[in-house]
mmCIF file of C-alpha atoms and ligand atoms in Angstrom:
data_model
loop_
_atom_site.group_PDB
_atom_site.id
_atom_site.type_symbol
_atom_site.label_atom_id
_atom_site.label_comp_id
_atom_site.label_asym_id
_atom_site.label_seq_id
_atom_site.Cartn_x
_atom_site.Cartn_y
_atom_site.Cartn_z
ATOM 1 C CA MET T 1363 53.000 155.799 88.352
ATOM 2 C CA TRP T 1364 50.195 153.366 87.987
ATOM 3 C CA GLN T 1365 48.573 152.746 84.737
ATOM 4 C CA ARG T 1366 46.919 150.133 82.629
ATOM 5 C CA ILE T 1367 46.089 148.040 85.663
ATOM 6 C CA LEU T 1368 42.409 147.860 86.553
ATOM 7 C CA GLY T 1369 42.139 151.491 85.645
ATOM 8 C CA MET T 1370 43.786 152.477 88.860
ATOM 9 C CA ARG T 1371 46.412 154.996 89.461
ATOM 10 C CA ILE T 1372 47.653 157.133 92.205
ATOM 11 C CA LEU T 1373 47.694 160.781 91.540
ATOM 12 C CA ALA T 1374 50.726 161.821 93.445
ATOM 13 C CA ALA T 1375 50.530 165.510 93.895
ATOM 14 C CA VAL T 1376 52.331 167.393 96.588
ATOM 15 C CA ALA T 1377 52.898 165.678 99.886
ATOM 16 C CA SER T 1378 50.378 167.801 101.710
ATOM 17 C CA ALA T 1379 47.595 167.006 99.312
ATOM 18 C CA MET T 1380 48.059 163.492 98.067
ATOM 19 C CA ILE T 1381 45.214 162.653 95.793
ATOM 20 C CA LEU T 1382 44.414 159.057 95.188
ATOM 21 C CA ALA T 1383 42.611 157.520 92.295
ATOM 22 C CA LEU T 1384 42.459 153.885 93.216
ATOM 23 C CA PRO T 1385 39.010 152.495 92.715
ATOM 24 C CA GLY T 1386 37.200 150.893 95.584
ATOM 25 C CA LEU T 1387 38.444 147.412 96.170
ATOM 26 C CA ALA T 1388 35.018 146.010 95.509
ATOM 27 C CA GLU T 1389 35.453 147.275 91.990
ATOM 28 C CA ALA T 1390 39.145 146.453 91.682
ATOM 29 C CA ALA T 1391 39.037 142.854 92.799
ATOM 30 C CA PRO T 1392 36.615 140.233 94.003
ATOM 31 C CA ARG T 1393 36.254 139.699 97.710
ATOM 32 C CA CYS T 1394 38.926 137.266 98.717
ATOM 33 C CA ARG T 1395 40.741 135.740 101.655
ATOM 34 C CA ASN T 1396 44.386 135.274 102.404
ATOM 35 C CA ASN T 1397 45.341 131.765 103.391
ATOM 36 C CA GLY T 1398 48.674 131.107 105.032
ATOM 37 C CA SER T 1399 51.220 133.320 106.666
ATOM 38 C CA PHE T 1400 53.172 136.137 105.078
ATOM 39 C CA GLU T 1401 56.430 134.324 105.848
ATOM 40 C CA VAL T 1402 55.380 131.208 103.942
ATOM 41 C CA TRP T 1403 54.180 133.354 101.074
ATOM 42 C CA LEU T 1404 57.465 135.278 100.982
ATOM 43 C CA ALA T 1405 59.509 132.077 100.939
ATOM 44 C CA ALA T 1406 57.513 130.896 97.926
ATOM 45 C CA PHE T 1407 57.992 134.246 96.233
ATOM 46 C CA LYS T 1408 61.763 134.013 96.739
ATOM 47 C CA GLN T 1409 61.719 130.609 95.062
ATOM 48 C CA GLU T 1410 59.821 132.028 92.132
ATOM 49 C CA ALA T 1411 62.294 134.895 91.818
ATOM 50 C CA ALA T 1412 65.147 132.366 91.769
ATOM 51 C CA ALA T 1413 63.301 130.315 89.158
ATOM 52 C CA GLN T 1414 63.115 133.455 87.031
ATOM 53 C CA GLY T 1415 66.873 133.663 87.117
ATOM 54 C CA ILE T 1416 67.377 136.386 89.710
ATOM 55 C CA SER T 1417 70.538 135.854 91.749
ATOM 56 C CA ARG T 1418 70.301 134.463 95.297
ATOM 57 C CA GLN T 1419 72.351 137.402 96.454
ATOM 58 C CA ALA T 1420 69.890 139.970 95.109
ATOM 59 C CA ILE T 1421 66.905 138.054 96.439
ATOM 60 C CA ALA T 1422 68.453 137.929 99.890
ATOM 61 C CA ALA T 1423 69.447 141.596 99.816
ATOM 62 C CA ALA T 1424 65.981 142.677 98.751
ATOM 63 C CA LEU T 1425 63.729 140.307 100.643
ATOM 64 C CA ASP T 1426 65.430 138.875 103.741
ATOM 65 C CA GLY T 1427 63.737 140.116 106.881
ATOM 66 C CA VAL T 1428 60.890 141.838 105.055
ATOM 67 C CA THR T 1429 57.735 141.873 107.158
ATOM 68 C CA PHE T 1430 54.066 142.465 106.512
ATOM 69 C CA ASP T 1431 52.969 146.048 107.159
ATOM 70 C CA PRO T 1432 49.346 146.318 108.268
ATOM 71 C CA ALA T 1433 49.519 150.108 107.965
ATOM 72 C CA ILE T 1434 49.813 149.733 104.191
ATOM 73 C CA ILE T 1435 46.619 147.706 104.038
ATOM 74 C CA ARG T 1436 44.811 150.247 106.179
ATOM 75 C CA ARG T 1437 46.084 152.997 103.931
ATOM 76 C CA ASP T 1438 44.998 151.082 100.842
ATOM 77 C CA SER T 1439 41.542 150.328 102.199
ATOM 78 C CA GLY T 1440 40.837 153.777 103.534
ATOM 79 C CA GLN T 1441 41.314 155.938 100.513
ATOM 80 C CA GLY T 1442 38.839 158.493 99.404
ATOM 81 C CA VAL T 1443 37.314 158.664 96.001
ATOM 82 C CA PHE T 1444 38.793 160.940 93.422
ATOM 83 C CA GLN T 1445 35.903 163.180 92.624
ATOM 84 C CA GLN T 1446 36.684 166.604 91.314
ATOM 85 C CA SER T 1447 35.539 168.214 88.115
ATOM 86 C CA PHE T 1448 38.103 168.879 85.424
ATOM 87 C CA LEU T 1449 38.057 172.621 86.070
ATOM 88 C CA GLN T 1450 38.442 172.169 89.817
ATOM 89 C CA PHE T 1451 41.266 169.706 89.424
ATOM 90 C CA ALA T 1452 43.050 171.439 86.569
ATOM 91 C CA SER T 1453 42.947 174.876 88.151
ATOM 92 C CA ARG T 1454 44.348 173.507 91.400
ATOM 93 C CA MET T 1455 46.998 171.313 89.804
ATOM 94 C CA THR T 1456 48.195 173.886 87.287
ATOM 95 C CA ALA T 1457 47.936 176.994 89.448
ATOM 96 C CA ILE T 1458 50.065 180.025 88.679
ATOM 97 C CA GLY T 1459 52.994 179.056 90.903
ATOM 98 C CA ARG T 1460 53.373 175.656 89.316
ATOM 99 C CA TYR T 1461 52.911 177.134 85.864
ATOM 100 C CA GLN T 1462 55.606 179.770 86.351
ATOM 101 C CA ASN T 1463 57.921 177.278 87.962
ATOM 102 C CA GLY T 1464 57.352 175.037 84.953
ATOM 103 C CA LEU T 1465 58.418 177.791 82.580
ATOM 104 C CA GLN T 1466 61.564 178.294 84.669
ATOM 105 C CA GLN T 1467 62.298 174.573 84.651
ATOM 106 C CA LEU T 1468 61.941 174.535 80.861
ATOM 107 C CA LYS T 1469 64.612 177.213 80.639
ATOM 108 C CA ALA T 1470 66.909 175.871 83.307
ATOM 109 C CA ASN T 1471 66.902 172.362 81.831
ATOM 110 C CA ALA T 1472 66.726 173.267 78.160
ATOM 111 C CA PRO T 1473 69.832 171.334 76.978
ATOM 112 C CA LEU T 1474 68.815 168.203 78.899
ATOM 113 C CA LEU T 1475 65.212 168.387 77.671
ATOM 114 C CA SER T 1476 66.388 168.842 74.126
ATOM 115 C CA ARG T 1477 68.531 165.706 74.352
ATOM 116 C CA ILE T 1478 65.546 163.831 75.816
ATOM 117 C CA GLU T 1479 63.410 164.953 72.889
ATOM 118 C CA GLN T 1480 66.070 163.777 70.442
ATOM 119 C CA ARG T 1481 66.143 160.381 72.096
ATOM 120 C CA THR T 1482 62.415 159.835 72.699
ATOM 121 C CA GLY T 1483 60.529 162.308 70.523
ATOM 122 C CA VAL T 1484 58.711 163.704 73.554
ATOM 123 C CA PRO T 1485 58.816 167.518 73.657
ATOM 124 C CA PRO T 1486 60.076 169.447 76.707
ATOM 125 C CA PRO T 1487 56.720 170.937 77.850
ATOM 126 C CA VAL T 1488 55.163 167.468 78.020
ATOM 127 C CA VAL T 1489 57.975 166.125 80.181
ATOM 128 C CA VAL T 1490 58.090 169.162 82.465
ATOM 129 C CA ALA T 1491 54.299 169.173 82.908
ATOM 130 C CA LEU T 1492 54.320 165.581 84.164
ATOM 131 C CA TRP T 1493 57.274 166.322 86.422
ATOM 132 C CA GLY T 1494 55.327 169.257 87.862
ATOM 133 C CA LEU T 1495 52.139 167.302 88.426
ATOM 134 C CA GLU T 1496 53.779 164.195 89.851
ATOM 135 C CA SER T 1497 56.137 165.867 92.300
ATOM 136 C CA ASP T 1498 56.148 169.639 91.912
ATOM 137 C CA TYR T 1499 59.423 169.325 89.991
ATOM 138 C CA GLY T 1500 60.994 167.055 92.550
ATOM 139 C CA THR T 1501 59.958 169.071 95.601
ATOM 140 C CA TYR T 1502 57.814 166.181 96.716
ATOM 141 C CA LYS T 1503 60.269 163.408 97.352
ATOM 142 C CA GLY T 1504 57.915 160.602 96.506
ATOM 143 C CA GLY T 1505 56.892 159.362 99.921
ATOM 144 C CA ILE T 1506 58.297 157.938 103.115
ATOM 145 C CA TYR T 1507 57.589 154.257 102.755
ATOM 146 C CA ASN T 1508 59.917 151.330 102.331
ATOM 147 C CA VAL T 1509 58.819 150.333 98.874
ATOM 148 C CA ILE T 1510 59.872 146.700 99.062
ATOM 149 C CA ARG T 1511 57.938 146.224 102.275
ATOM 150 C CA SER T 1512 54.925 148.044 100.835
ATOM 151 C CA VAL T 1513 54.689 146.145 97.577
ATOM 152 C CA ALA T 1514 55.440 142.836 99.340
ATOM 153 C CA THR T 1515 52.533 143.549 101.685
ATOM 154 C CA LEU T 1516 50.220 144.409 98.790
ATOM 155 C CA ALA T 1517 51.435 141.396 96.790
ATOM 156 C CA TYR T 1518 50.685 139.078 99.699
ATOM 157 C CA ASP T 1519 47.261 140.667 100.106
ATOM 158 C CA CYS T 1520 44.908 138.717 97.855
ATOM 159 C CA ARG T 1521 43.038 141.614 96.317
ATOM 160 C CA ARG T 1522 45.470 142.735 93.613
ATOM 161 C CA SER T 1523 48.165 140.191 94.112
ATOM 162 C CA ALA T 1524 49.180 139.700 90.478
ATOM 163 C CA PHE T 1525 49.843 143.380 89.920
ATOM 164 C CA PHE T 1526 51.913 143.785 93.076
ATOM 165 C CA ARG T 1527 53.830 140.553 92.530
ATOM 166 C CA ASP T 1528 55.054 142.145 89.301
ATOM 167 C CA GLN T 1529 55.990 145.231 91.254
ATOM 168 C CA LEU T 1530 57.876 143.224 93.842
ATOM 169 C CA MET T 1531 59.695 141.265 91.153
ATOM 170 C CA GLY T 1532 60.573 144.582 89.502
ATOM 171 C CA ALA T 1533 61.950 145.880 92.800
ATOM 172 C CA VAL T 1534 64.129 142.782 93.276
ATOM 173 C CA ARG T 1535 65.427 143.151 89.727
ATOM 174 C CA LEU T 1536 66.317 146.788 90.396
ATOM 175 C CA VAL T 1537 68.424 145.610 93.319
ATOM 176 C CA GLU T 1538 70.052 142.959 91.159
ATOM 177 C CA ARG T 1539 70.816 145.442 88.369
ATOM 178 C CA GLY T 1540 72.413 147.764 90.909
ATOM 179 C CA ASP T 1541 70.109 150.703 90.221
ATOM 180 C CA LEU T 1542 68.977 151.130 93.791
ATOM 181 C CA LYS T 1543 69.850 149.569 97.129
ATOM 182 C CA PRO T 1544 66.851 148.323 99.090
ATOM 183 C CA ALA T 1545 67.380 151.054 101.669
ATOM 184 C CA GLU T 1546 67.200 153.693 98.926
ATOM 185 C CA MET T 1547 63.819 152.481 97.784
ATOM 186 C CA ILE T 1548 61.785 154.948 99.763
ATOM 187 C CA GLY T 1549 58.630 156.023 98.025
ATOM 188 C CA ASN T 1550 54.891 156.137 97.941
ATOM 189 C CA TRP T 1551 52.968 153.706 100.137
ATOM 190 C CA ALA T 1552 51.906 151.821 97.008
ATOM 191 C CA GLY T 1553 55.435 151.597 95.688
ATOM 192 C CA GLU T 1554 55.897 154.548 93.369
ATOM 193 C CA LEU T 1555 59.404 155.922 93.276
ATOM 194 C CA GLY T 1556 60.990 159.277 92.623
ATOM 195 C CA PRO T 1557 59.904 162.604 91.161
ATOM 196 C CA THR T 1558 58.147 161.005 88.215
ATOM 197 C CA GLN T 1559 56.523 158.364 90.435
ATOM 198 C CA PHE T 1560 57.451 155.171 88.657
ATOM 199 C CA THR T 1561 56.226 151.809 89.818
ATOM 200 C CA PRO T 1562 59.128 149.370 90.353
ATOM 201 C CA ALA T 1563 58.096 147.277 87.334
ATOM 202 C CA ASP T 1564 58.012 150.281 84.987
ATOM 203 C CA TYR T 1565 61.241 151.530 86.538
ATOM 204 C CA PHE T 1566 62.949 148.282 85.671
ATOM 205 C CA LYS T 1567 61.457 148.003 82.212
ATOM 206 C CA HIS T 1568 61.484 151.597 80.958
ATOM 207 C CA GLY T 1569 64.020 153.381 83.162
ATOM 208 C CA ILE T 1570 66.948 155.018 81.366
ATOM 209 C CA ASP T 1571 70.403 155.933 82.653
ATOM 210 C CA PHE T 1572 70.609 159.346 81.067
ATOM 211 C CA ASP T 1573 73.412 160.938 83.064
ATOM 212 C CA GLY T 1574 75.771 158.157 82.104
ATOM 213 C CA ASP T 1575 76.823 157.017 85.573
ATOM 214 C CA GLY T 1576 75.941 153.436 84.784
ATOM 215 C CA ARG T 1577 72.771 153.078 86.825
ATOM 216 C CA VAL T 1578 69.176 154.157 86.511
ATOM 217 C CA ASP T 1579 68.661 156.390 89.504
ATOM 218 C CA MET T 1580 65.326 158.071 89.158
ATOM 219 C CA ILE T 1581 65.334 159.129 92.786
ATOM 220 C CA HIS T 1582 68.453 161.313 92.816
ATOM 221 C CA SER T 1583 69.122 162.007 89.135
ATOM 222 C CA VAL T 1584 66.891 164.505 87.350
ATOM 223 C CA PRO T 1585 68.213 163.405 83.918
ATOM 224 C CA ASP T 1586 67.385 159.780 84.706
ATOM 225 C CA ALA T 1587 63.916 160.633 86.062
ATOM 226 C CA LEU T 1588 62.898 162.879 83.170
ATOM 227 C CA ALA T 1589 64.364 160.751 80.385
ATOM 228 C CA SER T 1590 62.664 157.699 81.862
ATOM 229 C CA ALA T 1591 59.312 159.482 81.968
ATOM 230 C CA ALA T 1592 59.701 160.436 78.314
ATOM 231 C CA ASN T 1593 60.791 156.919 77.501
ATOM 232 C CA LEU T 1594 57.659 155.540 79.136
ATOM 233 C CA LEU T 1595 55.512 157.874 77.033
ATOM 234 C CA LYS T 1596 57.409 156.662 73.982
ATOM 235 C CA SER T 1597 56.638 153.078 74.962
ATOM 236 C CA PHE T 1598 52.974 154.098 74.981
ATOM 237 C CA GLY T 1599 53.304 155.105 71.346
ATOM 238 C CA TRP T 1600 54.210 158.799 71.490
ATOM 239 C CA GLN T 1601 54.839 160.099 67.975
ATOM 240 C CA LYS T 1602 57.466 162.773 67.572
ATOM 241 C CA GLY T 1603 56.272 166.101 66.236
ATOM 242 C CA GLN T 1604 52.586 165.244 66.577
ATOM 243 C CA PRO T 1605 50.097 167.199 68.686
ATOM 244 C CA TRP T 1606 48.539 165.684 71.804
ATOM 245 C CA LEU T 1607 45.740 168.006 72.856
ATOM 246 C CA GLN T 1608 44.185 171.195 71.544
ATOM 247 C CA GLU T 1609 41.538 173.319 73.130
ATOM 248 C CA VAL T 1610 38.581 173.953 70.844
ATOM 249 C CA ARG T 1611 35.344 175.879 70.698
ATOM 250 C CA VAL T 1612 32.220 173.825 70.131
ATOM 251 C CA PRO T 1613 28.978 175.030 68.558
ATOM 252 C CA ALA T 1614 25.677 175.242 70.427
ATOM 253 C CA GLN T 1615 24.503 172.120 68.653
ATOM 254 C CA MET T 1616 26.266 169.238 67.030
ATOM 255 C CA PRO T 1617 26.058 165.450 67.187
ATOM 256 C CA TRP T 1618 27.313 165.267 70.780
ATOM 257 C CA GLU T 1619 27.237 161.474 70.726
ATOM 258 C CA GLN T 1620 30.333 161.708 68.507
ATOM 259 C CA SER T 1621 32.310 163.042 71.463
ATOM 260 C CA GLY T 1622 34.401 160.836 73.702
ATOM 261 C CA LEU T 1623 37.674 158.973 73.246
ATOM 262 C CA ASP T 1624 35.900 156.046 71.595
ATOM 263 C CA ASN T 1625 35.139 158.164 68.545
ATOM 264 C CA GLN T 1626 37.754 159.500 66.190
ATOM 265 C CA HIS T 1627 37.144 161.668 63.175
ATOM 266 C CA PRO T 1628 39.318 163.631 60.769
ATOM 267 C CA ARG T 1629 39.615 167.293 61.608
ATOM 268 C CA SER T 1630 37.709 168.058 58.407
ATOM 269 C CA GLN T 1631 34.670 166.372 59.967
ATOM 270 C CA TRP T 1632 34.996 168.292 63.217
ATOM 271 C CA VAL T 1633 35.247 171.506 61.237
ATOM 272 C CA LYS T 1634 32.073 170.537 59.354
ATOM 273 C CA TRP T 1635 30.270 170.066 62.653
ATOM 274 C CA GLY T 1636 31.322 173.558 63.722
ATOM 275 C CA VAL T 1637 34.269 172.785 65.962
ATOM 276 C CA ALA T 1638 36.896 175.540 65.820
ATOM 277 C CA ALA T 1639 40.276 176.263 67.356
ATOM 278 C CA ARG T 1640 39.924 178.164 70.636
ATOM 279 C CA HIS T 1641 43.077 180.173 69.925
ATOM 280 C CA GLY T 1642 45.861 180.387 67.371
ATOM 281 C CA ALA T 1643 45.499 179.314 63.765
ATOM 282 C CA PRO T 1644 42.143 178.067 62.442
ATOM 283 C CA LEU T 1645 41.531 174.344 62.765
ATOM 284 C CA PRO T 1646 42.750 172.782 59.507
ATOM 285 C CA ALA T 1647 40.081 170.802 57.656
ATOM 286 C CA ASP T 1648 42.484 167.938 56.979
ATOM 287 C CA ASP T 1649 42.482 164.207 57.613
ATOM 288 C CA VAL T 1650 44.363 164.224 60.919
ATOM 289 C CA LYS T 1651 42.244 162.201 63.327
ATOM 290 C CA ALA T 1652 41.165 163.322 66.743
ATOM 291 C CA SER T 1653 38.561 162.699 69.410
ATOM 292 C CA LEU T 1654 36.465 165.446 70.927
ATOM 293 C CA ILE T 1655 36.638 165.311 74.689
ATOM 294 C CA LEU T 1656 34.205 167.175 76.876
ATOM 295 C CA PRO T 1657 35.303 166.487 80.449
ATOM 296 C CA MET T 1658 32.387 168.520 81.849
ATOM 297 C CA GLY T 1659 29.903 167.982 79.063
ATOM 298 C CA HIS T 1660 28.987 170.153 76.098
ATOM 299 C CA LEU T 1661 28.705 173.336 78.188
ATOM 300 C CA GLY T 1662 32.201 172.970 79.611
ATOM 301 C CA PRO T 1663 35.774 173.016 78.305
ATOM 302 C CA ALA T 1664 36.345 171.182 75.021
ATOM 303 C CA PHE T 1665 39.466 169.623 73.539
ATOM 304 C CA LEU T 1666 40.523 167.665 70.521
ATOM 305 C CA ALA T 1667 42.604 164.732 71.723
ATOM 306 C CA TYR T 1668 45.062 163.451 69.126
ATOM 307 C CA ALA T 1669 46.706 160.042 68.846
ATOM 308 C CA ASN T 1670 49.436 161.070 71.294
ATOM 309 C CA PHE T 1671 46.804 161.665 73.965
ATOM 310 C CA ARG T 1672 46.651 157.928 74.401
ATOM 311 C CA ALA T 1673 50.065 158.050 76.067
ATOM 312 C CA TYR T 1674 48.437 160.089 78.828
ATOM 313 C CA THR T 1675 45.594 157.666 79.417
ATOM 314 C CA GLU T 1676 48.162 154.885 79.572
ATOM 315 C CA TRP T 1677 50.148 156.893 82.093
ATOM 316 C CA ASN T 1678 47.006 157.413 84.133
ATOM 317 C CA ALA T 1679 43.645 155.921 83.289
ATOM 318 C CA ALA T 1680 41.777 158.620 85.234
ATOM 319 C CA ILE T 1681 40.510 160.860 82.460
ATOM 320 C CA VAL T 1682 40.494 164.007 84.562
ATOM 321 C CA TYR T 1683 44.158 163.475 85.402
ATOM 322 C CA ALA T 1684 45.107 162.554 81.836
ATOM 323 C CA THR T 1685 43.350 165.619 80.444
ATOM 324 C CA THR T 1686 44.898 167.866 83.075
ATOM 325 C CA ALA T 1687 48.418 166.579 82.406
ATOM 326 C CA ALA T 1688 48.011 166.971 78.655
ATOM 327 C CA TYR T 1689 46.489 170.426 79.101
ATOM 328 C CA PHE T 1690 49.346 171.515 81.371
ATOM 329 C CA GLY T 1691 51.738 170.396 78.638
ATOM 330 C CA THR T 1692 49.966 172.694 76.185
ATOM 331 C CA ARG T 1693 50.108 175.545 78.707
ATOM 332 C CA LEU T 1694 53.861 175.179 79.078
ATOM 333 C CA ALA T 1695 54.054 175.032 75.283
ATOM 334 C CA GLY T 1696 52.362 178.423 75.086
ATOM 335 C CA ALA T 1697 48.596 177.870 75.091
ATOM 336 C CA PRO T 1698 46.462 180.297 77.115
ATOM 337 C CA PRO T 1699 44.472 179.176 80.171
ATOM 338 C CA VAL T 1700 41.488 176.948 79.480
ATOM 339 C CA SER T 1701 38.148 178.603 78.854
ATOM 340 C CA PRO T 1702 35.270 177.421 81.046
ATOM 341 C CA GLY T 1703 33.296 176.727 77.863
ATOM 342 C CA ASN T 1704 29.879 177.832 76.644
ATOM 343 C CA GLY T 1705 28.030 177.679 79.899
ATOM 344 C CA GLN T 1706 28.337 176.833 83.522
ATOM 345 C CA PRO T 1707 28.064 173.088 83.834
ATOM 346 C CA VAL T 1708 26.856 172.050 87.268
ATOM 347 C CA VAL T 1709 29.174 169.551 88.893
ATOM 348 C CA PRO T 1710 27.098 166.564 89.981
ATOM 349 C CA THR T 1711 27.352 165.496 93.592
ATOM 350 C CA THR T 1712 28.232 161.949 94.583
ATOM 351 C CA GLU T 1713 24.612 161.505 95.681
ATOM 352 C CA GLN T 1714 23.338 162.641 92.286
ATOM 353 C CA ILE T 1715 25.675 160.250 90.511
ATOM 354 C CA LYS T 1716 24.520 157.431 92.761
ATOM 355 C CA GLU T 1717 20.869 158.231 92.083
ATOM 356 C CA LEU T 1718 21.565 158.338 88.375
ATOM 357 C CA GLN T 1719 23.455 155.051 88.551
ATOM 358 C CA ARG T 1720 20.505 153.395 90.299
ATOM 359 C CA LEU T 1721 18.221 154.616 87.503
ATOM 360 C CA LEU T 1722 20.655 153.357 84.876
ATOM 361 C CA ILE T 1723 20.941 149.990 86.600
ATOM 362 C CA ALA T 1724 17.125 149.707 86.775
ATOM 363 C CA ARG T 1725 17.019 150.381 83.033
ATOM 364 C CA LYS T 1726 19.729 147.806 82.431
ATOM 365 C CA LEU T 1727 22.024 150.414 80.944
ATOM 366 C CA LEU T 1728 24.577 149.831 83.682
ATOM 367 C CA THR T 1729 25.651 146.824 85.671
ATOM 368 C CA GLY T 1730 27.253 146.673 89.083
ATOM 369 C CA GLU T 1731 26.691 148.885 92.069
ATOM 370 C CA ALA T 1732 25.868 152.561 92.385
ATOM 371 C CA ASP T 1733 29.213 153.757 93.714
ATOM 372 C CA GLY T 1734 28.896 157.475 93.021
ATOM 373 C CA ARG T 1735 31.878 157.508 90.685
ATOM 374 C CA LEU T 1736 31.701 158.995 87.252
ATOM 375 C CA GLY T 1737 34.037 156.482 85.699
ATOM 376 C CA ALA T 1738 34.694 154.613 82.512
ATOM 377 C CA THR T 1739 31.596 152.414 82.855
ATOM 378 C CA THR T 1740 29.146 155.066 84.000
ATOM 379 C CA ARG T 1741 29.919 157.636 81.299
ATOM 380 C CA PRO T 1742 28.918 155.436 78.327
ATOM 381 C CA ALA T 1743 25.722 154.459 80.158
ATOM 382 C CA VAL T 1744 24.936 158.126 80.740
ATOM 383 C CA LYS T 1745 25.432 158.746 77.036
ATOM 384 C CA GLN T 1746 23.022 155.961 76.103
ATOM 385 C CA ALA T 1747 20.421 157.276 78.516
ATOM 386 C CA GLN T 1748 20.810 160.800 77.141
ATOM 387 C CA GLN T 1749 20.220 159.507 73.637
ATOM 388 C CA LYS T 1750 17.112 157.655 74.770
ATOM 389 C CA VAL T 1751 15.536 160.663 76.436
ATOM 390 C CA GLY T 1752 16.653 163.176 73.808
ATOM 391 C CA LEU T 1753 19.252 165.171 75.740
ATOM 392 C CA PRO T 1754 22.645 166.196 74.327
ATOM 393 C CA ALA T 1755 24.583 162.925 74.494
ATOM 394 C CA ASP T 1756 27.785 164.271 75.988
ATOM 395 C CA ALA T 1757 28.079 161.595 78.712
ATOM 396 C CA TYR T 1758 27.950 164.227 81.451
ATOM 397 C CA PRO T 1759 25.261 163.700 84.088
ATOM 398 C CA THR T 1760 22.763 166.396 84.868
ATOM 399 C CA GLN T 1761 19.786 166.743 87.183
ATOM 400 C CA GLU T 1762 17.614 167.030 84.092
ATOM 401 C CA LEU T 1763 18.689 163.576 82.975
ATOM 402 C CA ILE T 1764 17.784 162.222 86.390
ATOM 403 C CA GLU T 1765 14.364 163.906 86.230
ATOM 404 C CA ARG T 1766 13.644 162.598 82.740
ATOM 405 C CA LEU T 1767 14.648 159.083 83.674
ATOM 406 C CA LYS T 1768 12.472 159.233 86.780
ATOM 407 C CA ALA T 1769 9.521 160.565 84.771
ATOM 408 C CA GLY T 1770 9.926 157.789 82.241
ATOM 409 C CA ARG T 1771 9.801 154.933 84.735
HETATM 410 CA CA1 CA X 299 72.188 157.431 85.992
#
């Protein structure tokens, strides 16, 4: 999977409906030019790999004869924007078939999942939910591309070279360590491997041999793939026995500007503001800290995100994906389906978001271009604008906000 890097991440769903969350390249990297041939670049990369101590044999096995693949660049440049509301995305990604299959997988793999929890602290429903979202429990084989060729092509390409150089180095190290042969490295066009969609660099760094055969084989070994996924969450700071996400009920009015992952408060404070558990035991008024997240604004679904939620945003910076994955984990742990919330939030169109962004840019609340994406820079600007015009500051764009901003110009 992709994470931490420029806020980009592929959402690998099922093969028929691959959903991509890479930002536009204009946002991801400055305009740039490639100078020099791929062959010259590759020769220099081989030298660097040798300088890092990787054996000549592994470098040759991994990189000899690798060629540039223009199809990868076309694929990379032509992606659509990830633009679905939380309810749209979550209901599609956690539909009944995948939910029931997840419950079956929990049962069928109970001993393995229990050993993974002992080793990493990550509970079975969390692991199985990610497995389900990333590959439909291994049904989606992770792509048809030669990963070394793909990441070499993207590393040569100047736009996100540093990130993909790391990936290519990770792939060469996997060959050296004997985890995978180059020919086995078949995966996503951007280099993700196996049913939990690991990038080569994460595979090398966080992969675990959990079936004891002496190599980390996340492509063919379910124990290796699932233990590695849990291990990656652990590396992101997952705390054993702690909650990650909890659906809540919000009152009609409260200081909405306190919502969002940037704000954390003890549960006692949330209780004071009228936040309540949506199901199960009452929300304890204790000092456990959490953020209130409102993926579709104050009229939509509401969750308390605990410290462990951060592991999800590290896994995938796209908040709709992170929330969906965490929510699916709670579903498999026994929570009922998400409530649509207190109202019927209208999902803004790309055109509405663009119009709003232009207004925000004109008011110097936002910099950059109006790209129609409701991302990590636009949401805080929306919140500021809402505060200025006296609307509930939940960071969710509405037509009313657009009208008020227009009227105020
Ligand atoms: Ca193994």
